[in-house]
Amino acid sequence: MTLIRSWVETANDPDCPFPLNNLPYGVFSTAGTKPRCGVAIGDQVLDVTALERAGLLHLGDTPLLDRAAWNPLMAAGPVVWNRLRTILFGHLAEGAGTRDQIEAHLHPLSAATLHLPFNVTEYTDFYAGRQHAENMGSIMRGSPDLPANWLHIPIGYNGRASSVVVSGTPIHRPLGQTKSPDADAPTLGPTKRLDIELEMGAIVGTSSPFGAPITTETADAMIFGYVLLNDWSARDIQGWEYQPLGPFQGKAFGTSISPWIVTAAALEPFRTSVPERVKPLLPYLTESKPGLYDISLQVLMQPEGAKTATVVSETNYSRMYYSAAQQLTHHALGGCGMRTGDLLGSGTISGPNKSEYGSLMEMSWAGREPFTLDTGETRSFIEDGDTLTLRGAAKGSGYTIGFGDCTGKILPAKRNPFVG
Ligand code: CA
């Protein structure tokens, strides 16, 4: 696939994250206006809510873009998804006859505030990166051996949709119970081991009914698009609470997502297979087409007052062991209905080298090996005032599919009368 040229000149730059090939979906507002649906093109955002109202974008008998969320369009299914993409291509391609009418609905991205692009219905987080699972085994249990279920099941837990926030939302250092190994009793206080998890989020478009398992083919077709996802984690809180039921407060204080939904259609040229199976999967999890995407990923860390951010990790989504379609298939296996707006976290993405680890827990090996930033400061975990940013890009021939930054700054813990 090569660059599809647009009359929005900035979209034709090979490094621009939003060429015509991408057309990611967000929700934006400008000064004094309400949030509405927008599509990024070059350095502009196209107000598609206004286009639909003006009759320049006809998707069906009822409006699908009149709310500050993409859920109605997502629920409408792949035929309508393709119709919208085709109409947008027609309006934005080089030589389009409607240019004058469309141009009136463009706004500079630099003047736009971005909001959550969809209403998150439910949030499930997986643990599907093999290197990450092996690293965590080595750190926590002294052995990289995977749990007995790991090579057979994409394991996960049900998180909280209410804790999902859009990039740019500051996160307060959470309070929680922790207990050091030599203490008799736990104490309440701010986490001392605040961490990130570099993940991709898959967004369910069309729903599946309660009581009805799905195939991997159906699951793949249900996925509307992807975002970058930072599953902020409090390792000390998690370490005390997680046995035997798994993550709870250590994961419930914030999950940041990038502001643009990059559609599965835009990512189609970048499909790549899951790694070779170590053990055969049960047949219901086998895939008929490659389920991952070649998306390069970066983590950047910037302390308060530092002029530049340090790249602390670089890896690729193709490192995952399970695809989002496999995770969705397994999720619905027992009859769990999946709904429009469900968000599936991939699990932390780590590659085999230390420079490819997707959490600070791994980068600093639980604090035993602090790492150095470009400013000369060292870090094991996140300190107050640090800003963490995830970036992702799929590189085509002469174009880039970008996601927009997934960023968040850590603020000090809020005061609490029970903390001395
Ligand atoms: Ca996670």
mmCIF file of C-alpha atoms in Angstrom, residues 55-378:
data_model
loop_
_atom_site.group_PDB
_atom_site.id
_atom_site.type_symbol
_atom_site.label_atom_id
_atom_site.label_comp_id
_atom_site.label_asym_id
_atom_site.label_seq_id
_atom_site.Cartn_x
_atom_site.Cartn_y
_atom_site.Cartn_z
ATOM 1 C CA GLY A 55 -25.990 16.591 4.223
ATOM 2 C CA LEU A 56 -22.424 16.070 2.960
ATOM 3 C CA LEU A 57 -22.071 12.729 4.692
ATOM 4 C CA HIS A 58 -25.113 10.471 4.407
ATOM 5 C CA LEU A 59 -24.742 7.187 6.309
ATOM 6 C CA GLY A 60 -28.394 6.172 6.651
ATOM 7 C CA ASP A 61 -31.814 7.342 7.714
ATOM 8 C CA THR A 62 -30.768 8.311 11.235
ATOM 9 C CA PRO A 63 -27.736 10.411 12.186
ATOM 10 C CA LEU A 64 -24.824 8.383 13.560
ATOM 11 C CA LEU A 65 -22.405 11.219 14.332
ATOM 12 C CA ASP A 66 -24.627 13.538 16.372
ATOM 13 C CA ARG A 67 -23.238 12.496 19.748
ATOM 14 C CA ALA A 68 -19.832 13.216 21.250
ATOM 15 C CA ALA A 69 -18.866 9.549 20.890
ATOM 16 C CA TRP A 70 -18.364 7.119 18.031
ATOM 17 C CA ASN A 71 -20.484 4.332 19.588
ATOM 18 C CA PRO A 72 -23.528 4.700 17.270
ATOM 19 C CA LEU A 73 -21.310 4.398 14.196
ATOM 20 C CA MET A 74 -19.413 1.489 15.791
ATOM 21 C CA ALA A 75 -22.680 -0.354 16.461
ATOM 22 C CA ALA A 76 -23.816 0.124 12.847
ATOM 23 C CA GLY A 77 -21.342 -2.500 11.627
ATOM 24 C CA PRO A 78 -18.733 -3.024 8.922
ATOM 25 C CA VAL A 79 -20.919 -2.074 5.918
ATOM 26 C CA VAL A 80 -21.512 1.393 7.381
ATOM 27 C CA TRP A 81 -17.874 1.644 8.563
ATOM 28 C CA ASN A 82 -16.769 1.104 4.963
ATOM 29 C CA ARG A 83 -19.370 3.553 3.653
ATOM 30 C CA LEU A 84 -18.022 6.318 5.903
ATOM 31 C CA ARG A 85 -14.428 5.601 4.917
ATOM 32 C CA THR A 86 -15.345 5.661 1.212
ATOM 33 C CA ILE A 87 -17.240 8.967 1.560
ATOM 34 C CA LEU A 88 -14.300 10.535 3.433
ATOM 35 C CA PHE A 89 -11.869 9.339 0.739
ATOM 36 C CA GLY A 90 -14.129 10.963 -1.863
ATOM 37 C CA HIS A 91 -14.172 14.316 -0.054
ATOM 38 C CA LEU A 92 -10.511 14.467 0.937
ATOM 39 C CA ALA A 93 -8.600 12.905 -1.967
ATOM 40 C CA GLU A 94 -6.539 15.094 -4.253
ATOM 41 C CA GLY A 95 -8.811 16.639 -6.892
ATOM 42 C CA ALA A 96 -12.046 16.133 -4.910
ATOM 43 C CA GLY A 97 -14.884 18.216 -6.340
ATOM 44 C CA THR A 98 -16.361 18.993 -2.915
ATOM 45 C CA ARG A 99 -13.182 20.617 -1.568
ATOM 46 C CA ASP A 100 -14.716 24.084 -1.062
ATOM 47 C CA GLN A 101 -17.618 22.694 0.980
ATOM 48 C CA ILE A 102 -15.374 20.429 3.063
ATOM 49 C CA GLU A 103 -12.686 23.021 3.736
ATOM 50 C CA ALA A 104 -15.163 25.098 5.753
ATOM 51 C CA HIS A 105 -15.383 22.255 8.295
ATOM 52 C CA LEU A 106 -11.643 21.845 8.927
ATOM 53 C CA HIS A 107 -10.098 23.095 12.170
ATOM 54 C CA PRO A 108 -6.392 23.194 13.073
ATOM 55 C CA LEU A 109 -5.531 20.301 15.378
ATOM 56 C CA SER A 110 -3.365 22.691 17.374
ATOM 57 C CA ALA A 111 -6.513 24.567 18.456
ATOM 58 C CA ALA A 112 -8.574 21.454 19.261
ATOM 59 C CA THR A 113 -9.130 19.851 22.655
ATOM 60 C CA LEU A 114 -9.430 16.075 22.380
ATOM 61 C CA HIS A 115 -11.865 14.037 24.471
ATOM 62 C CA LEU A 116 -12.491 10.312 24.982
ATOM 63 C CA PRO A 117 -13.392 9.135 21.451
ATOM 64 C CA PHE A 118 -16.017 6.611 22.578
ATOM 65 C CA ASN A 119 -17.999 5.682 25.654
ATOM 66 C CA VAL A 120 -16.109 2.804 27.223
ATOM 67 C CA THR A 121 -18.748 0.178 27.955
ATOM 68 C CA GLU A 122 -16.590 -2.332 29.807
ATOM 69 C CA TYR A 123 -12.846 -2.752 30.149
ATOM 70 C CA THR A 124 -11.008 -6.065 30.218
ATOM 71 C CA ASP A 125 -7.258 -6.331 30.562
ATOM 72 C CA PHE A 126 -5.240 -9.300 29.345
ATOM 73 C CA TYR A 127 -1.778 -10.631 30.112
ATOM 74 C CA ALA A 128 -0.794 -11.859 26.675
ATOM 75 C CA GLY A 129 2.821 -10.785 26.230
ATOM 76 C CA ARG A 130 5.075 -13.780 26.703
ATOM 77 C CA GLN A 131 8.270 -11.854 27.455
ATOM 78 C CA HIS A 132 6.433 -9.695 29.999
ATOM 79 C CA ALA A 133 4.911 -12.750 31.706
ATOM 80 C CA GLU A 134 8.315 -14.446 31.852
ATOM 81 C CA ASN A 135 9.978 -11.289 33.199
ATOM 82 C CA MET A 136 7.314 -10.877 35.877
ATOM 83 C CA GLY A 137 7.755 -14.550 36.819
ATOM 84 C CA SER A 138 11.504 -14.039 37.196
ATOM 85 C CA ILE A 139 11.039 -10.883 39.276
ATOM 86 C CA MET A 140 8.177 -12.090 41.489
ATOM 87 C CA ARG A 141 8.809 -15.828 41.796
ATOM 88 C CA GLY A 142 12.441 -16.234 40.826
ATOM 89 C CA SER A 143 11.654 -18.244 37.684
ATOM 90 C CA PRO A 144 10.614 -17.267 34.132
ATOM 91 C CA ASP A 145 8.427 -20.373 33.925
ATOM 92 C CA LEU A 146 4.964 -19.376 32.752
ATOM 93 C CA PRO A 147 1.851 -20.259 34.766
ATOM 94 C CA ALA A 148 0.510 -23.682 33.654
ATOM 95 C CA ASN A 149 -2.467 -22.097 31.853
ATOM 96 C CA TRP A 150 -0.543 -19.373 30.032
ATOM 97 C CA LEU A 151 0.270 -21.109 26.727
ATOM 98 C CA HIS A 152 -3.336 -22.326 26.415
ATOM 99 C CA ILE A 153 -5.518 -19.403 27.547
ATOM 100 C CA PRO A 154 -5.279 -15.659 26.870
ATOM 101 C CA ILE A 155 -5.660 -14.873 30.565
ATOM 102 C CA GLY A 156 -7.231 -11.616 31.728
ATOM 103 C CA TYR A 157 -9.374 -9.904 34.338
ATOM 104 C CA ASN A 158 -12.396 -7.612 34.269
ATOM 105 C CA GLY A 159 -11.313 -4.016 34.906
ATOM 106 C CA ARG A 160 -13.307 -0.819 35.352
ATOM 107 C CA ALA A 161 -14.523 1.250 32.417
ATOM 108 C CA SER A 162 -14.936 4.232 34.760
ATOM 109 C CA SER A 163 -11.162 4.465 35.212
ATOM 110 C CA VAL A 164 -10.386 4.871 31.489
ATOM 111 C CA VAL A 165 -9.327 8.435 30.633
ATOM 112 C CA VAL A 166 -8.162 10.218 27.501
ATOM 113 C CA SER A 167 -4.534 11.120 26.912
ATOM 114 C CA GLY A 168 -3.518 14.309 28.701
ATOM 115 C CA THR A 169 -5.578 13.612 31.811
ATOM 116 C CA PRO A 170 -3.310 13.952 34.874
ATOM 117 C CA ILE A 171 -3.267 11.018 37.296
ATOM 118 C CA HIS A 172 -2.870 11.440 41.043
ATOM 119 C CA ARG A 173 -0.567 8.986 42.751
ATOM 120 C CA PRO A 174 -3.041 6.522 44.269
ATOM 121 C CA LEU A 175 -3.376 5.590 47.913
ATOM 122 C CA GLY A 176 -3.664 1.993 48.885
ATOM 123 C CA GLN A 177 -2.873 -0.714 51.362
ATOM 124 C CA THR A 178 0.636 -2.073 51.208
ATOM 125 C CA LYS A 179 2.590 -4.408 53.440
ATOM 126 C CA SER A 180 6.336 -4.871 53.395
ATOM 127 C CA PRO A 181 7.425 -8.499 53.817
ATOM 128 C CA ASP A 182 8.873 -7.928 57.291
ATOM 129 C CA ALA A 183 5.898 -5.929 58.649
ATOM 130 C CA ASP A 184 3.170 -7.529 60.752
ATOM 131 C CA ALA A 185 0.347 -5.414 59.377
ATOM 132 C CA PRO A 186 -0.406 -3.318 56.298
ATOM 133 C CA THR A 187 -0.445 0.476 56.203
ATOM 134 C CA LEU A 188 -2.354 3.014 54.098
ATOM 135 C CA GLY A 189 -0.354 5.449 51.995
ATOM 136 C CA PRO A 190 0.636 6.597 48.510
ATOM 137 C CA THR A 191 2.090 3.895 46.289
ATOM 138 C CA LYS A 192 5.886 3.859 46.188
ATOM 139 C CA ARG A 193 6.017 1.659 43.090
ATOM 140 C CA LEU A 194 4.036 3.533 40.483
ATOM 141 C CA ASP A 195 4.411 2.029 37.026
ATOM 142 C CA ILE A 196 3.127 2.046 33.464
ATOM 143 C CA GLU A 197 2.125 -0.790 31.186
ATOM 144 C CA LEU A 198 2.628 -0.312 27.447
ATOM 145 C CA GLU A 199 -0.394 -1.889 25.754
ATOM 146 C CA MET A 200 -2.644 -1.678 22.726
ATOM 147 C CA GLY A 201 -6.395 -1.398 23.289
ATOM 148 C CA ALA A 202 -8.808 -3.147 20.916
ATOM 149 C CA ILE A 203 -12.291 -1.624 20.659
ATOM 150 C CA VAL A 204 -15.351 -3.786 20.056
ATOM 151 C CA GLY A 205 -17.596 -2.348 17.332
ATOM 152 C CA THR A 206 -20.477 -4.732 16.787
ATOM 153 C CA SER A 207 -21.846 -6.686 19.723
ATOM 154 C CA SER A 208 -22.296 -10.414 20.300
ATOM 155 C CA PRO A 209 -25.351 -11.707 22.182
ATOM 156 C CA PHE A 210 -25.357 -13.136 25.700
ATOM 157 C CA GLY A 211 -25.084 -16.904 25.613
ATOM 158 C CA ALA A 212 -23.475 -17.120 22.168
ATOM 159 C CA PRO A 213 -19.805 -18.009 21.693
ATOM 160 C CA ILE A 214 -18.078 -16.553 18.613
ATOM 161 C CA THR A 215 -15.397 -17.730 16.201
ATOM 162 C CA THR A 216 -12.066 -15.972 15.737
ATOM 163 C CA GLU A 217 -13.305 -14.835 12.289
ATOM 164 C CA THR A 218 -16.381 -13.211 13.842
ATOM 165 C CA ALA A 219 -14.271 -11.699 16.604
ATOM 166 C CA ASP A 220 -11.872 -10.191 14.080
ATOM 167 C CA ALA A 221 -14.766 -8.638 12.157
ATOM 168 C CA MET A 222 -16.267 -7.219 15.386
ATOM 169 C CA ILE A 223 -13.144 -5.185 16.204
ATOM 170 C CA PHE A 224 -13.621 -1.590 15.097
ATOM 171 C CA GLY A 225 -10.174 -0.236 15.825
ATOM 172 C CA TYR A 226 -7.235 0.235 18.157
ATOM 173 C CA VAL A 227 -5.778 2.808 20.539
ATOM 174 C CA LEU A 228 -2.572 2.991 22.556
ATOM 175 C CA LEU A 229 -3.270 2.108 26.171
ATOM 176 C CA ASN A 230 -1.287 2.812 29.337
ATOM 177 C CA ASP A 231 -2.511 0.587 32.146
ATOM 178 C CA TRP A 232 -1.083 2.559 35.097
ATOM 179 C CA SER A 233 -0.152 0.135 37.876
ATOM 180 C CA ALA A 234 0.729 0.423 41.566
ATOM 181 C CA ARG A 235 3.035 -2.556 42.049
ATOM 182 C CA ASP A 236 3.175 -2.494 45.850
ATOM 183 C CA ILE A 237 -0.624 -2.259 46.194
ATOM 184 C CA GLN A 238 -1.008 -4.991 43.570
ATOM 185 C CA GLY A 239 1.541 -7.220 45.317
ATOM 186 C CA TRP A 240 -0.417 -7.201 48.587
ATOM 187 C CA GLU A 241 -3.930 -7.529 47.181
ATOM 188 C CA TYR A 242 -3.691 -9.808 44.164
ATOM 189 C CA GLN A 243 -3.809 -13.246 45.739
ATOM 190 C CA PRO A 244 -5.984 -15.140 45.060
ATOM 191 C CA LEU A 245 -8.397 -13.061 42.927
ATOM 192 C CA GLY A 246 -6.056 -10.883 40.881
ATOM 193 C CA PRO A 247 -5.652 -7.134 40.290
ATOM 194 C CA PHE A 248 -8.010 -4.690 42.008
ATOM 195 C CA GLN A 249 -7.074 -1.265 43.482
ATOM 196 C CA GLY A 250 -3.547 -1.469 42.104
ATOM 197 C CA LYS A 251 -5.058 -1.171 38.617
ATOM 198 C CA ALA A 252 -8.207 0.865 39.204
ATOM 199 C CA PHE A 253 -6.893 4.429 39.527
ATOM 200 C CA GLY A 254 -6.433 5.200 35.833
ATOM 201 C CA THR A 255 -5.960 3.724 32.389
ATOM 202 C CA SER A 256 -5.023 6.234 29.689
ATOM 203 C CA ILE A 257 -5.847 5.805 26.006
ATOM 204 C CA SER A 258 -4.680 7.746 22.954
ATOM 205 C CA PRO A 259 -7.295 10.163 21.585
ATOM 206 C CA TRP A 260 -7.771 8.716 18.087
ATOM 207 C CA ILE A 261 -9.348 5.379 17.194
ATOM 208 C CA VAL A 262 -7.196 3.965 14.395
ATOM 209 C CA THR A 263 -9.547 1.718 12.480
ATOM 210 C CA ALA A 264 -8.882 -1.915 11.680
ATOM 211 C CA ALA A 265 -9.367 -0.862 8.033
ATOM 212 C CA ALA A 266 -6.399 1.549 8.228
ATOM 213 C CA LEU A 267 -4.252 -1.128 9.869
ATOM 214 C CA GLU A 268 -5.190 -3.889 7.399
ATOM 215 C CA PRO A 269 -1.951 -3.563 5.318
ATOM 216 C CA PHE A 270 0.091 -4.116 8.487
ATOM 217 C CA ARG A 271 -1.337 -7.479 9.549
ATOM 218 C CA THR A 272 1.197 -9.930 10.853
ATOM 219 C CA SER A 273 0.969 -13.355 12.428
ATOM 220 C CA VAL A 274 1.179 -14.226 16.083
ATOM 221 C CA PRO A 275 4.519 -15.896 16.966
ATOM 222 C CA GLU A 276 4.891 -19.649 16.525
ATOM 223 C CA ARG A 277 2.905 -21.619 19.120
ATOM 224 C CA VAL A 278 4.970 -23.211 21.849
ATOM 225 C CA LYS A 279 2.098 -25.608 22.512
ATOM 226 C CA PRO A 280 -0.839 -26.191 20.168
ATOM 227 C CA LEU A 281 -3.928 -24.146 20.976
ATOM 228 C CA LEU A 282 -7.351 -25.683 21.326
ATOM 229 C CA PRO A 283 -9.018 -25.364 17.902
ATOM 230 C CA TYR A 284 -11.512 -22.662 18.938
ATOM 231 C CA LEU A 285 -8.554 -20.241 19.292
ATOM 232 C CA THR A 286 -6.887 -20.892 15.931
ATOM 233 C CA GLU A 287 -6.980 -18.027 13.443
ATOM 234 C CA SER A 288 -7.555 -18.139 9.699
ATOM 235 C CA LYS A 289 -5.696 -14.867 9.119
ATOM 236 C CA PRO A 290 -2.843 -13.057 10.860
ATOM 237 C CA GLY A 291 -4.242 -11.408 13.985
ATOM 238 C CA LEU A 292 -1.529 -8.963 15.038
ATOM 239 C CA TYR A 293 -0.243 -5.767 13.398
ATOM 240 C CA ASP A 294 3.256 -4.458 12.781
ATOM 241 C CA ILE A 295 3.087 -1.336 14.944
ATOM 242 C CA SER A 296 6.294 0.074 16.394
ATOM 243 C CA LEU A 297 5.869 1.404 19.919
ATOM 244 C CA GLN A 298 7.802 3.772 22.160
ATOM 245 C CA VAL A 299 7.689 4.794 25.807
ATOM 246 C CA LEU A 300 9.006 8.250 26.746
ATOM 247 C CA MET A 301 9.638 9.637 30.226
ATOM 248 C CA GLN A 302 10.030 13.328 31.081
ATOM 249 C CA PRO A 303 10.678 14.552 34.610
ATOM 250 C CA GLU A 304 9.162 17.839 35.790
ATOM 251 C CA GLY A 305 11.131 20.746 34.334
ATOM 252 C CA ALA A 306 13.173 18.634 31.887
ATOM 253 C CA LYS A 307 13.336 20.110 28.388
ATOM 254 C CA THR A 308 13.156 16.800 26.588
ATOM 255 C CA ALA A 309 11.722 13.345 27.138
ATOM 256 C CA THR A 310 13.894 10.222 27.185
ATOM 257 C CA VAL A 311 12.900 7.212 25.092
ATOM 258 C CA VAL A 312 13.036 4.449 27.699
ATOM 259 C CA SER A 313 11.634 1.593 25.597
ATOM 260 C CA GLU A 314 11.032 0.662 21.952
ATOM 261 C CA THR A 315 9.177 -2.468 20.918
ATOM 262 C CA ASN A 316 6.437 -3.701 18.570
ATOM 263 C CA TYR A 317 2.836 -4.904 18.936
ATOM 264 C CA SER A 318 3.780 -8.005 16.912
ATOM 265 C CA ARG A 319 5.605 -9.263 20.050
ATOM 266 C CA MET A 320 2.277 -10.371 21.572
ATOM 267 C CA TYR A 321 1.508 -14.074 21.904
ATOM 268 C CA TYR A 322 -2.275 -13.728 21.495
ATOM 269 C CA SER A 323 -4.190 -11.433 19.117
ATOM 270 C CA ALA A 324 -7.156 -9.270 20.116
ATOM 271 C CA ALA A 325 -9.443 -11.568 18.083
ATOM 272 C CA GLN A 326 -8.255 -14.572 20.103
ATOM 273 C CA GLN A 327 -8.802 -12.656 23.340
ATOM 274 C CA LEU A 328 -12.298 -11.624 22.273
ATOM 275 C CA THR A 329 -13.133 -15.186 21.230
ATOM 276 C CA HIS A 330 -12.008 -16.544 24.572
ATOM 277 C CA HIS A 331 -13.877 -13.756 26.403
ATOM 278 C CA ALA A 332 -17.189 -14.838 24.817
ATOM 279 C CA LEU A 333 -16.540 -18.576 25.135
ATOM 280 C CA GLY A 334 -18.668 -19.203 28.203
ATOM 281 C CA GLY A 335 -21.538 -17.074 26.942
ATOM 282 C CA CYS A 336 -20.393 -13.595 27.993
ATOM 283 C CA GLY A 337 -22.003 -11.076 25.641
ATOM 284 C CA MET A 338 -19.613 -8.501 24.192
ATOM 285 C CA ARG A 339 -20.903 -4.989 23.638
ATOM 286 C CA THR A 340 -20.230 -1.988 21.446
ATOM 287 C CA GLY A 341 -17.576 0.095 23.195
ATOM 288 C CA ASP A 342 -15.930 -2.740 25.113
ATOM 289 C CA LEU A 343 -12.215 -2.107 25.464
ATOM 290 C CA LEU A 344 -9.691 -4.968 25.571
ATOM 291 C CA GLY A 345 -6.188 -4.224 26.858
ATOM 292 C CA SER A 346 -3.635 -6.419 25.081
ATOM 293 C CA GLY A 347 -1.446 -6.948 28.119
ATOM 294 C CA THR A 348 1.987 -5.405 28.537
ATOM 295 C CA ILE A 349 4.070 -5.544 25.364
ATOM 296 C CA SER A 350 7.707 -6.417 25.981
ATOM 297 C CA GLY A 351 10.282 -7.654 23.494
ATOM 298 C CA PRO A 352 13.212 -9.983 24.277
ATOM 299 C CA ASN A 353 15.812 -7.248 24.883
ATOM 300 C CA LYS A 354 15.972 -4.974 27.899
ATOM 301 C CA SER A 355 15.483 -1.935 25.624
ATOM 302 C CA GLU A 356 12.099 -3.426 24.622
ATOM 303 C CA TYR A 357 10.487 -3.825 28.049
ATOM 304 C CA GLY A 358 6.996 -2.350 28.429
ATOM 305 C CA SER A 359 6.965 -1.559 32.157
ATOM 306 C CA LEU A 360 9.347 0.169 34.572
ATOM 307 C CA MET A 361 9.095 -2.918 36.808
ATOM 308 C CA GLU A 362 10.956 -4.797 34.072
ATOM 309 C CA MET A 363 13.229 -1.913 32.997
ATOM 310 C CA SER A 364 14.524 -1.468 36.573
ATOM 311 C CA TRP A 365 14.061 -5.160 37.477
ATOM 312 C CA ALA A 366 11.839 -4.235 40.430
ATOM 313 C CA GLY A 367 14.150 -1.403 41.469
ATOM 314 C CA ARG A 368 17.290 -3.520 41.614
ATOM 315 C CA GLU A 369 18.721 -1.927 38.442
ATOM 316 C CA PRO A 370 17.667 1.745 38.205
ATOM 317 C CA PHE A 371 18.000 3.252 34.731
ATOM 318 C CA THR A 372 19.291 6.692 33.723
ATOM 319 C CA LEU A 373 17.378 9.375 31.821
ATOM 320 C CA ASP A 374 18.933 11.863 29.375
ATOM 321 C CA THR A 375 18.792 14.480 32.159
ATOM 322 C CA GLY A 376 21.164 12.336 34.254
ATOM 323 C CA GLU A 377 18.421 11.476 36.752
ATOM 324 C CA THR A 378 17.810 7.843 37.605
#
